[in-house]
Coordinates of C-alpha atoms in Angstrom, one line a residue:
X1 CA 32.7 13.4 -19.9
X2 CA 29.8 13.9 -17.6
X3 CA 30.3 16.6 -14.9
X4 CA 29.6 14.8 -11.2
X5 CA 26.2 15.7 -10.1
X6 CA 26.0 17.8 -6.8
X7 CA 24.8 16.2 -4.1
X8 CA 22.4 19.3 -3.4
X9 CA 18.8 20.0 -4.2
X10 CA 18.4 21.7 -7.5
X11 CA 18.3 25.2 -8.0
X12 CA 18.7 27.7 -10.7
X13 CA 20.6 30.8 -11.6
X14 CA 20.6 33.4 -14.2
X15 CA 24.2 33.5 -15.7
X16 CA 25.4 34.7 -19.3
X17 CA 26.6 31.9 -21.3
X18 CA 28.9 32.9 -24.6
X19 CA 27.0 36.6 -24.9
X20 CA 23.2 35.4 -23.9
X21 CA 20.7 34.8 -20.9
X22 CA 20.4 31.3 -19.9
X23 CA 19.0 29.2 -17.1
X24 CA 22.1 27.6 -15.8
X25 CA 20.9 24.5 -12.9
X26 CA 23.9 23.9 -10.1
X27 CA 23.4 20.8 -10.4
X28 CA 25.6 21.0 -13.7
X29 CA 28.7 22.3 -11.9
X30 CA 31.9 20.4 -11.6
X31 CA 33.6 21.0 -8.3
X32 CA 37.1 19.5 -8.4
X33 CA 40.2 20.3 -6.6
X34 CA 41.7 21.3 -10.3
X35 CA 38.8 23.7 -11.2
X36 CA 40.2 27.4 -11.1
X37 CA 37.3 29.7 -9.7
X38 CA 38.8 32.4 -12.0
X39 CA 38.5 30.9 -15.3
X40 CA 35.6 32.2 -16.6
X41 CA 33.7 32.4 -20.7
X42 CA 32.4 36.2 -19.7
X43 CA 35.0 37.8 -17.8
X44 CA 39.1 38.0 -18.2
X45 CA 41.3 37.8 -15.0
X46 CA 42.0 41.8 -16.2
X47 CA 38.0 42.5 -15.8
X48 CA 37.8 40.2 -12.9
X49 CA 39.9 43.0 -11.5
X50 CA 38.0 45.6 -11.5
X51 CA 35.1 43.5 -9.4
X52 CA 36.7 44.4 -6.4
X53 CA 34.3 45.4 -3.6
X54 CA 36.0 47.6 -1.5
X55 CA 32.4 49.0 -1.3
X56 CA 31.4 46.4 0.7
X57 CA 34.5 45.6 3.3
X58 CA 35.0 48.8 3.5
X59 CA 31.6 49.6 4.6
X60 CA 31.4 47.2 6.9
X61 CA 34.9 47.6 8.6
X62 CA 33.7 51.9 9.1
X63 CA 30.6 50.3 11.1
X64 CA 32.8 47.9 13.1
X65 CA 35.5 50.4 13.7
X66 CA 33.2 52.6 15.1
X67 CA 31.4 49.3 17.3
X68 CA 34.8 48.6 18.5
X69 CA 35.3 52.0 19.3
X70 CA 31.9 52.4 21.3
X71 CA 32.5 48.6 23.2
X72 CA 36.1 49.5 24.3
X73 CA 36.2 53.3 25.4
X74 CA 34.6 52.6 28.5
X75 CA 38.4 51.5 29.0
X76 CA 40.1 54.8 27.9
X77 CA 36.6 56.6 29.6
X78 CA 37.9 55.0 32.8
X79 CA 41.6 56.2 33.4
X80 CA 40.1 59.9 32.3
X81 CA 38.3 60.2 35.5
X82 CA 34.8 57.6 35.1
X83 CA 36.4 55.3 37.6
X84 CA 36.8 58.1 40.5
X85 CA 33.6 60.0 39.3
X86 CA 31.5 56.7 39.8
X87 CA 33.8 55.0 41.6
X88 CA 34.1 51.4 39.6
X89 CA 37.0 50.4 41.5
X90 CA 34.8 49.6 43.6
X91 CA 35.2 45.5 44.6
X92 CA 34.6 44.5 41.2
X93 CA 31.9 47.0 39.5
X94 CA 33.9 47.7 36.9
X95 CA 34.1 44.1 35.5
X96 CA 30.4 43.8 36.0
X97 CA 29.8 46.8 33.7
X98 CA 32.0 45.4 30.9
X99 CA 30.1 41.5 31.8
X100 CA 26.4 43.3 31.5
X101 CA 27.5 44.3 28.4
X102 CA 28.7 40.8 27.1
X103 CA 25.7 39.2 28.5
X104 CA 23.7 41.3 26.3
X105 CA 25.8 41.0 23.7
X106 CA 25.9 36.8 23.7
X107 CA 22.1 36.6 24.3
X108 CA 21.3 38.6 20.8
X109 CA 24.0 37.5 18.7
X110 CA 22.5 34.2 17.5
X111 CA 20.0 36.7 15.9
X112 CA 22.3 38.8 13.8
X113 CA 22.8 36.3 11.0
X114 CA 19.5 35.9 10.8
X115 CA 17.5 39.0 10.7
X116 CA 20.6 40.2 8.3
X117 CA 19.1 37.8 5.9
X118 CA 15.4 38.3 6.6
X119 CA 15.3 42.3 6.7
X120 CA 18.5 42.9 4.6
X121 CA 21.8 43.8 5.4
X122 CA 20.9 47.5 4.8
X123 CA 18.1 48.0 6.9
X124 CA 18.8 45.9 9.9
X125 CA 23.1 47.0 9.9
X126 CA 22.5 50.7 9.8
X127 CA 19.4 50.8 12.1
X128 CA 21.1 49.1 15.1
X129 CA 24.3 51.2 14.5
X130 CA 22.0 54.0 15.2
X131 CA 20.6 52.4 18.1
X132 CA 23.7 52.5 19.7
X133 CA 25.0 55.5 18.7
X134 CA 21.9 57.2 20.8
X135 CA 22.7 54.7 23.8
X136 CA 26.0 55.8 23.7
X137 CA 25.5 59.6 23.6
X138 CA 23.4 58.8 26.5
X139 CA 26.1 57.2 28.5
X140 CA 27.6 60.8 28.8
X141 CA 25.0 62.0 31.2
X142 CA 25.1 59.2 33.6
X143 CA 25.6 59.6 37.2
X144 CA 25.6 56.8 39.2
X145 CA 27.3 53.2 37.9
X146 CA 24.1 51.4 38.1
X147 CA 22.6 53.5 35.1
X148 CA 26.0 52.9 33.6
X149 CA 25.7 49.7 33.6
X150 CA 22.2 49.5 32.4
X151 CA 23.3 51.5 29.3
X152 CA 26.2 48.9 29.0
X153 CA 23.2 46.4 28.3
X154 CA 21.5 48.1 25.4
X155 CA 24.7 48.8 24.0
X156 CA 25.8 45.6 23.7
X157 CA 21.7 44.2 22.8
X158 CA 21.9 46.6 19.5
X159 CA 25.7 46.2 19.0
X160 CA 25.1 42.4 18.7
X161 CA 23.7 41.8 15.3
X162 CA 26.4 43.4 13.6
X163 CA 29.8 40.9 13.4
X164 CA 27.6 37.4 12.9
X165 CA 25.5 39.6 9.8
X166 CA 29.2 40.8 8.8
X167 CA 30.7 38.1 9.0
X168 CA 27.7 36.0 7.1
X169 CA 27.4 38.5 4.3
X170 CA 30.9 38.4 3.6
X171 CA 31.0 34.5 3.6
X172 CA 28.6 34.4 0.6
X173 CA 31.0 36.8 -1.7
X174 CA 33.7 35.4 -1.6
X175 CA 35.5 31.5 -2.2
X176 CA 36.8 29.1 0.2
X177 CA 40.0 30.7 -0.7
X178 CA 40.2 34.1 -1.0
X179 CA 37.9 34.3 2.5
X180 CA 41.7 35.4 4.9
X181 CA 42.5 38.1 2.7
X182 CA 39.0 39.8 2.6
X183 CA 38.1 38.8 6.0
X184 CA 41.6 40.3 7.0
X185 CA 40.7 43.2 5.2
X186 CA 37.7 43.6 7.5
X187 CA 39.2 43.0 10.6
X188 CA 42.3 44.1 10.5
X189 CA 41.5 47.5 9.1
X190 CA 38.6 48.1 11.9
X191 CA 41.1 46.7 14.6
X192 CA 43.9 49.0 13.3
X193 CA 41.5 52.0 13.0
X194 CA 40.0 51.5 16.3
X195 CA 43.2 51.1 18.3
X196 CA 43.6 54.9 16.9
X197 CA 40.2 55.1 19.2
X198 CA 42.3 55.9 22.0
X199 CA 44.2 58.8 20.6
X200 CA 40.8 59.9 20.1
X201 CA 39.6 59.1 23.6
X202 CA 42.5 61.0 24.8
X203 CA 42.1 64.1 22.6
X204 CA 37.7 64.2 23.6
X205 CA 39.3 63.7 27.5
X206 CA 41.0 67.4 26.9
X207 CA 37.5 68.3 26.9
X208 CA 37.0 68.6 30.7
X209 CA 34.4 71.0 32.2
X210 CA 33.2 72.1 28.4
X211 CA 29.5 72.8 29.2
X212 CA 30.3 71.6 32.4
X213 CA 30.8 68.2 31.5
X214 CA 33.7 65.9 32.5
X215 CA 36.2 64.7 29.7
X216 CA 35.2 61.4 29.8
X217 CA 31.5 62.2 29.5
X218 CA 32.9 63.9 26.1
X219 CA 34.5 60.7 25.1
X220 CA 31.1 59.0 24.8
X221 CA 28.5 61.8 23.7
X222 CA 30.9 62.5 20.8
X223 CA 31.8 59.2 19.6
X224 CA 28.0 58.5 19.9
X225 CA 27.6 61.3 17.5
X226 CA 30.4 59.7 15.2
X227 CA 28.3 56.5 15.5
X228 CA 24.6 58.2 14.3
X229 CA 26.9 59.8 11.7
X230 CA 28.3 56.5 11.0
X231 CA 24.2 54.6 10.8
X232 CA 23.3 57.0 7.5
X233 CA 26.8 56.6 5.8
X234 CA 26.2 52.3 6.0
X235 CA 22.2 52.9 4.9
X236 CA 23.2 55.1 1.7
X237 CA 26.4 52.8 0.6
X238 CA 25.7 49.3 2.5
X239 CA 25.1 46.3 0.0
X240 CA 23.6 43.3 0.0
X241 CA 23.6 39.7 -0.9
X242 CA 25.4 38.8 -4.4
X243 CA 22.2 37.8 -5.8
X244 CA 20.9 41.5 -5.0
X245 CA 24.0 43.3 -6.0
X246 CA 22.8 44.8 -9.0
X247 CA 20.3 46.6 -7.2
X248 CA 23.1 48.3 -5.1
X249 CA 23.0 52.1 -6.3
X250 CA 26.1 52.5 -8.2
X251 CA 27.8 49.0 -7.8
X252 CA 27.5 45.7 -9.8
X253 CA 25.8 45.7 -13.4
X254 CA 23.7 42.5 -14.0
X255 CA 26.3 40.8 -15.9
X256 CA 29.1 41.1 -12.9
X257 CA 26.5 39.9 -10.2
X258 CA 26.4 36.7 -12.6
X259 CA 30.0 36.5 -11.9
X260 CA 30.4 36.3 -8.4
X261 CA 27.3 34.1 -8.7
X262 CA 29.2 31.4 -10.9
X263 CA 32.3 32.0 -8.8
X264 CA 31.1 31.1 -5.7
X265 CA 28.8 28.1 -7.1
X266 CA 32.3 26.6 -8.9
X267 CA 34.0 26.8 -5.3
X268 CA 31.2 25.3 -3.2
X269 CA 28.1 25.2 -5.2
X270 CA 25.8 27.4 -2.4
X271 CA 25.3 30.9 -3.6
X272 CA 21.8 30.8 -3.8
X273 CA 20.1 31.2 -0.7
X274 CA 17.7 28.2 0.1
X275 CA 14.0 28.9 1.6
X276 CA 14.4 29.2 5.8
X277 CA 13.2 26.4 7.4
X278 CA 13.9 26.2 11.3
X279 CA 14.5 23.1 11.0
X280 CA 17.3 23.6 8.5
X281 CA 18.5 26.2 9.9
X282 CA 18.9 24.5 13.4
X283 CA 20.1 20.9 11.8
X284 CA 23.8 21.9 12.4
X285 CA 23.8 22.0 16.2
X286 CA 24.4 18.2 15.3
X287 CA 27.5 18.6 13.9
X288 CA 30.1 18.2 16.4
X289 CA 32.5 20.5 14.7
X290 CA 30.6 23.9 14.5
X291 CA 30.8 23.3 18.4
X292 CA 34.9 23.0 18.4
X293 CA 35.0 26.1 16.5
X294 CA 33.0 27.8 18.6
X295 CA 35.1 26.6 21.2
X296 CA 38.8 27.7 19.9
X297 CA 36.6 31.0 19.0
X298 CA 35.6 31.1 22.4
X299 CA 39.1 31.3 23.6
X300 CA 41.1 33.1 21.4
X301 CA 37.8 36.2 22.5
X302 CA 38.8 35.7 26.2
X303 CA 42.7 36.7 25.7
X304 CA 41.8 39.0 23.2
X305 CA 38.9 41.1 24.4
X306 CA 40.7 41.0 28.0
X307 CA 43.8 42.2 26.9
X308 CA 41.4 45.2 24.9
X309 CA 39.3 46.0 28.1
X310 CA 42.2 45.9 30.6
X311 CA 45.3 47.1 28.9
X312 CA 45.5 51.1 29.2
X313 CA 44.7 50.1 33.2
X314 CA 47.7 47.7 32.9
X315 CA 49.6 50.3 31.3
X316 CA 49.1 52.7 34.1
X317 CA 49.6 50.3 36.3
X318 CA 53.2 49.9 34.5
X319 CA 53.9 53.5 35.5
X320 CA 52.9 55.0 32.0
X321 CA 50.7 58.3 31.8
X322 CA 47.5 58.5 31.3
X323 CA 48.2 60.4 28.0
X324 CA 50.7 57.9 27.4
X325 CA 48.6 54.8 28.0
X326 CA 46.3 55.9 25.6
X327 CA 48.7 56.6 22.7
X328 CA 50.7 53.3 23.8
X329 CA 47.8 50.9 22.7
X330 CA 48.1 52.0 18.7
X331 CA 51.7 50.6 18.0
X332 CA 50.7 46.8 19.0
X333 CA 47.6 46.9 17.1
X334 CA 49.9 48.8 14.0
X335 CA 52.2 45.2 14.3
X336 CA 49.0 42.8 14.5
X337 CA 47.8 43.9 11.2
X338 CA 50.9 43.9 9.7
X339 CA 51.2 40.0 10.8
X340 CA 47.5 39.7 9.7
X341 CA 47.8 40.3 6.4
X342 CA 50.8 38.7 6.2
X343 CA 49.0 35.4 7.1
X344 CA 46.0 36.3 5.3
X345 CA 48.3 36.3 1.7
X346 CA 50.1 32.6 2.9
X347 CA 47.2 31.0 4.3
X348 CA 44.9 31.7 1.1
X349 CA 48.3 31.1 -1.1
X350 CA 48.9 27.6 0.1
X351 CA 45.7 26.5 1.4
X352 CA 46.8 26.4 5.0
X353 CA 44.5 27.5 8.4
X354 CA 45.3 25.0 11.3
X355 CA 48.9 25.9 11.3
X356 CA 48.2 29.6 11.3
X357 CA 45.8 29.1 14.3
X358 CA 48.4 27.0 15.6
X359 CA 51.0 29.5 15.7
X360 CA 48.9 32.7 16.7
X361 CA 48.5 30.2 20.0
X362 CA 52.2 29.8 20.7
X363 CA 52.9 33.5 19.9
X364 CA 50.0 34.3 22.4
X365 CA 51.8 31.9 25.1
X366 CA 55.0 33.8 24.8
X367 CA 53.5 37.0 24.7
X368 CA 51.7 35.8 28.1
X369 CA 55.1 34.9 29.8
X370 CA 56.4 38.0 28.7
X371 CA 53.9 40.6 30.4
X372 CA 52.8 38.6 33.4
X373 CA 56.1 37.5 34.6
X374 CA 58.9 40.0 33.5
X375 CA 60.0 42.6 35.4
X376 CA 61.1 45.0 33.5
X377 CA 58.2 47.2 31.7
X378 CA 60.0 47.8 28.0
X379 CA 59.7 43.6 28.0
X380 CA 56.1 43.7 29.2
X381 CA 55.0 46.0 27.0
X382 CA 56.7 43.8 24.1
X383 CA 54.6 41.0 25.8
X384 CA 51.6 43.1 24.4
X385 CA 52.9 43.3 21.3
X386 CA 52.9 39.6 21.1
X387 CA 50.0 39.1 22.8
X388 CA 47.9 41.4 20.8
X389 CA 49.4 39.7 17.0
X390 CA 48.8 36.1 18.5
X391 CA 45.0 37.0 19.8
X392 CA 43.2 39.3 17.9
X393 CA 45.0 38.7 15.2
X394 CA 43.5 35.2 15.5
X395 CA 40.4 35.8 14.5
X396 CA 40.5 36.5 11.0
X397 CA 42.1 32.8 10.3
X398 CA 39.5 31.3 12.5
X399 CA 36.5 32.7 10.6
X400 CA 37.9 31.6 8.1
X401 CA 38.8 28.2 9.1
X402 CA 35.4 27.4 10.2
X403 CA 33.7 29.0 6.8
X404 CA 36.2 26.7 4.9
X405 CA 34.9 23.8 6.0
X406 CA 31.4 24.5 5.6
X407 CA 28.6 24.7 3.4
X408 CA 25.0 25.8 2.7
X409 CA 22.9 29.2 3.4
X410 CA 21.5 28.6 6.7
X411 CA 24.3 26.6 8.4
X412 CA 26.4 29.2 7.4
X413 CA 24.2 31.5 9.2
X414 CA 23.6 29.1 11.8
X415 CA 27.4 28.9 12.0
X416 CA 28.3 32.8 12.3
X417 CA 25.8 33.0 15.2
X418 CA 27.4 30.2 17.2
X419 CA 31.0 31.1 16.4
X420 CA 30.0 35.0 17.4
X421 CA 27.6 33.8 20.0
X422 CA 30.6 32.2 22.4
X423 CA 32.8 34.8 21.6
X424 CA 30.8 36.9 23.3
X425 CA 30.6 34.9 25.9
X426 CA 34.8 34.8 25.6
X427 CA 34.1 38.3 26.2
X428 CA 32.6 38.0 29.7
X429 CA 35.1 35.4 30.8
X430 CA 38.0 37.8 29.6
X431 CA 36.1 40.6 32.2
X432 CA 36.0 38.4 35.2
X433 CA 39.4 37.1 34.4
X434 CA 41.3 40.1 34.6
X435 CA 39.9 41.6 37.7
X436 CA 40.8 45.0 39.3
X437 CA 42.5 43.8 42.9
X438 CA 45.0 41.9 40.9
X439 CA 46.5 44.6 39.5
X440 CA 49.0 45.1 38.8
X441 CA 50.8 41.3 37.6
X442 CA 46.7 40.6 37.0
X443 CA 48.3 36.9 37.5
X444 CA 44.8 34.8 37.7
X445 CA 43.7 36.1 34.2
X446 CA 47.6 35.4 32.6
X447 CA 47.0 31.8 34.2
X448 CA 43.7 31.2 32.1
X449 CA 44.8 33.5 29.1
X450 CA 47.5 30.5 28.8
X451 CA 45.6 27.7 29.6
X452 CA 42.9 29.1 26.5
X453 CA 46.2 28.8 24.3
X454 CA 46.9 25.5 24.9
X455 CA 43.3 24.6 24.5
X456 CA 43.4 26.2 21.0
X457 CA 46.3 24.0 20.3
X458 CA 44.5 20.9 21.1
X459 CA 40.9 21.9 19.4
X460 CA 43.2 22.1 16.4
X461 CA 45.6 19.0 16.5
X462 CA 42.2 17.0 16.8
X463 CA 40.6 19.0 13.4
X464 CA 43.4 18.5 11.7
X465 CA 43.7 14.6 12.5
X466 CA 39.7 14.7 11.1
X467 CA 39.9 16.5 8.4
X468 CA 42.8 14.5 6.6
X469 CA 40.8 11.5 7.2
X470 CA 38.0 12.8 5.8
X471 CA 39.7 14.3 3.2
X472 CA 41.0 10.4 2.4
X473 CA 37.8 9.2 2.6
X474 CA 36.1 11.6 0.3
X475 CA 39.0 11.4 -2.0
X476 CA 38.6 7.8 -2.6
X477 CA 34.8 7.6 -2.7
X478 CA 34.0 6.2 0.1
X479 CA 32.3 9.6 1.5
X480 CA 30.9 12.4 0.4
X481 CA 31.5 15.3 2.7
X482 CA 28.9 18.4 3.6
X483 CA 26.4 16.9 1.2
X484 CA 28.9 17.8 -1.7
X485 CA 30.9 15.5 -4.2
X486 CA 34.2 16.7 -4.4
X487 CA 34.2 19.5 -1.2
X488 CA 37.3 18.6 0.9
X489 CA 37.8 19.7 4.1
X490 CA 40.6 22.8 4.4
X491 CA 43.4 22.7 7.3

């Protein structure tokens, strides 16, 4: 029987067929529901093994541990003496610093995928990782919070290309369902890793009056160091696109980069990259859903990343120790990678995303009620633990969720920016939420922490309601869905 045709235009491929080089077109692919993406004539599943490219996460989650790291010391830099020395507390300076920053940040980010794809992921990853590494070390010799805040912006200008070119290259290696686990992998490690940040911070703060410089001046110049360190690892190990994997020193043979090729084309028949075209490349702002996604990205940033900025303050403000504060922050972030990967194995195992998002939201919620209105400290600081698993640990199935349910190059690209683009933008509202004088209940930013939740939770009930009528449709014949016969929508 005749395979289905691809509702695509045609493009070719080299992949080994029984032992020899042949031009394989996509348009001969079968996608079905039934087809296993690991059956294939060249490699066994004990082969397909060994194709495992830690390489790549685990290059990419070093450079984002040390980005978180570098976007959220300013936090454990400010309860080691930069609020008094520059005096942030200041009506609300120190929220402004951490908004310049995002404003930056939000502006650039549509960029990232982009320029990842024109200059390489090589190139343009490890040069702005260097970038901010120097900004950084030069946010140790500041001396008045204007100049702080100045740095704050170039910081977050280089620091923006990197989780939408991330996030982009790892969409293209990987299928529809194995995309929790290894986006997990990526986020989860860095976000584990980094919450050590603060052990670090606290250990660089013991610094004091070396050279006769303050701790926290320390805390940046030396994890600025870490980060220019960091910029030559990611140039000498960083890979590229699958179709340039074999040019990787020391990676993938010819005959393996066929592989993933074929892998990825069964699955969703797009891993060849199409010529740019702006127009292409700009076609899916018409689709109403890349906007939702951004939206439920939007808010599961603002609990997440103001929960990051504000928590050793909050933890202070609970009547810990400095030294404690900073050590208190790794055990929540220990749990939420626990509970990531333990979503990332069901959700790719039985297909599922909406109700993963759905619950993160309602652990979030209680989490919420927990720190914000308890008065007892040991149940707050369980509140973070909850909070912490049901926010951040959100992201890794909403990537995924949204690069489920879509399909080609450049609205994949187009996709990472906008997703990225208004979580950045969750980032400043998650500043200005949490604001200094309400400390320390920081009630107004628990009120729109919750009332994110709950707009998650919608965002996703309507999806969901969507997608299984789509799903019908395209089932039946009576649609064919993201240009594909046979794609069905994933919730």
């Amino acid at each position: 029987m005749a395979a289905p045709k691809l509702s695509m235009p045609s493009q070719n491929l080299h992949c080994e067929v029984e032992g020899f080089m042949a031009k394989e077109n996509v348009d001969s692919l079968a996608l079905s529901p039934c087809l296993d993406t690991n059956d294939d004539a060249i490699f066994s599943p004990a082969s397909q093994k060994r194709i495992i490219h830690v390489r790549l996460i685990g290059v990419l989650a070093v450079i984002y541990v040390i980005s978180l790291v570098d976007r959220v010391n300013i936090s454990s830099a400010a309860i080691a003496g930069l609020n008094k020395d520059l005096q942030l507390q200041v009506g609300t300076r120190y929220s402004l610093i951490i908004s310049t920053f995002f404003a930056a940040y939000t502006i650039f980010q549509p960029l990232g995928s982009v320029l990842t794809r024109k200059l390489g992921p090589r190139i343009f990853l490890s040069t702005i990782t260097l970038l901010w590494g120097i900004a950084m070390i030069g946010t140790g010799f500041v001396n008045t919070w204007g100049s702080l805040a100045g740095l704050r912006v170039l910081i977050g200008v280089f620091e923006a290309g990197l989780f939408p070119g991330a996030v982009y290259l790892l969409s293209t290696w990987y299928t529809r369902f194995d995309m929790q686990k290894r986006y997990t992998a990526f986020y989860g490690l860095a976000c584990v890793a980094g919450a050590l940040g603060g052990i670090l911070a606290f250990g660089l703060s013991k610094m004091n009056t070396t050279a006769n410089l303050a701790g926290w001046r320390w805390i940046f110049i030396i994890e600025g160091i870490i980060s220019c360190v960091g910029a030559g690892i990611s140039f000498a190990l960083l890979v590229g696109f699958p179709e340039e994997a074999h040019k990787a020193w020391r990676f993938l043979t010819v005959e393996e980069r066929d592989f993933i090729i074929r892998r990825v084309n069964r699955d969703r028949g797009d891993a060849i990259t199409e010529p740019f075209s702006l127009a292409q490349f700009l076609q899916p702002a018409l689709d109403i859903k890349v906007w939702v996604y951004a939206i439920i990205f939007f808010c599961v940033t603002t609990v997440g990343y103001s929960i990051n900025y504000f928590l050793p303050i909050i933890l202070v403000g609970m009547g810990f120790s400095v030294a404690a504060s900073q050590c208190l922050i790794v055990p929540p972030w220990i749990f939420t990678g626990i509970v990531m990967y333990i979503q990332a194995w069901i959700g790719d195992r039985y297909r599922i995303r909406g109700p993963i998002i759905a619950f993160n939201a309602v652990l979030s919620l209680i989490g919420l009620v927990l720190m914000g209105f308890d008065h007892s400290n040991p149940v707050r600081y369980f509140g973070v633990f909850i909070i912490v698993a049901g926010a951040s640990g959100n992201t890794p199935p909403v990537l995924t969720y949204q690069a489920n349910n879509i399909r080609g190059h450049w609205k994949r690209a187009f996709c990472s920016a906008t997703l990225v683009g208004f979580g950045g933008i969750g980032g400043i509202a998650g500043a200005l939420v949490f604001r200094s004088q309400d400390n320390p209940k920081y009630l107004p930013g628990i009120y729109a922490s919750i009332a994110c939740n709950f707009v998650i939770l919608i965002c996703v009930a309507g999806l969901s309601l969507w997608f299984r009528y789509a799903n019908h449709k395209a089932r039946t014949g009576q649609k064919i869905l993201e240009g594909l016969e046979g794609f069905t929508y994933t919730f």
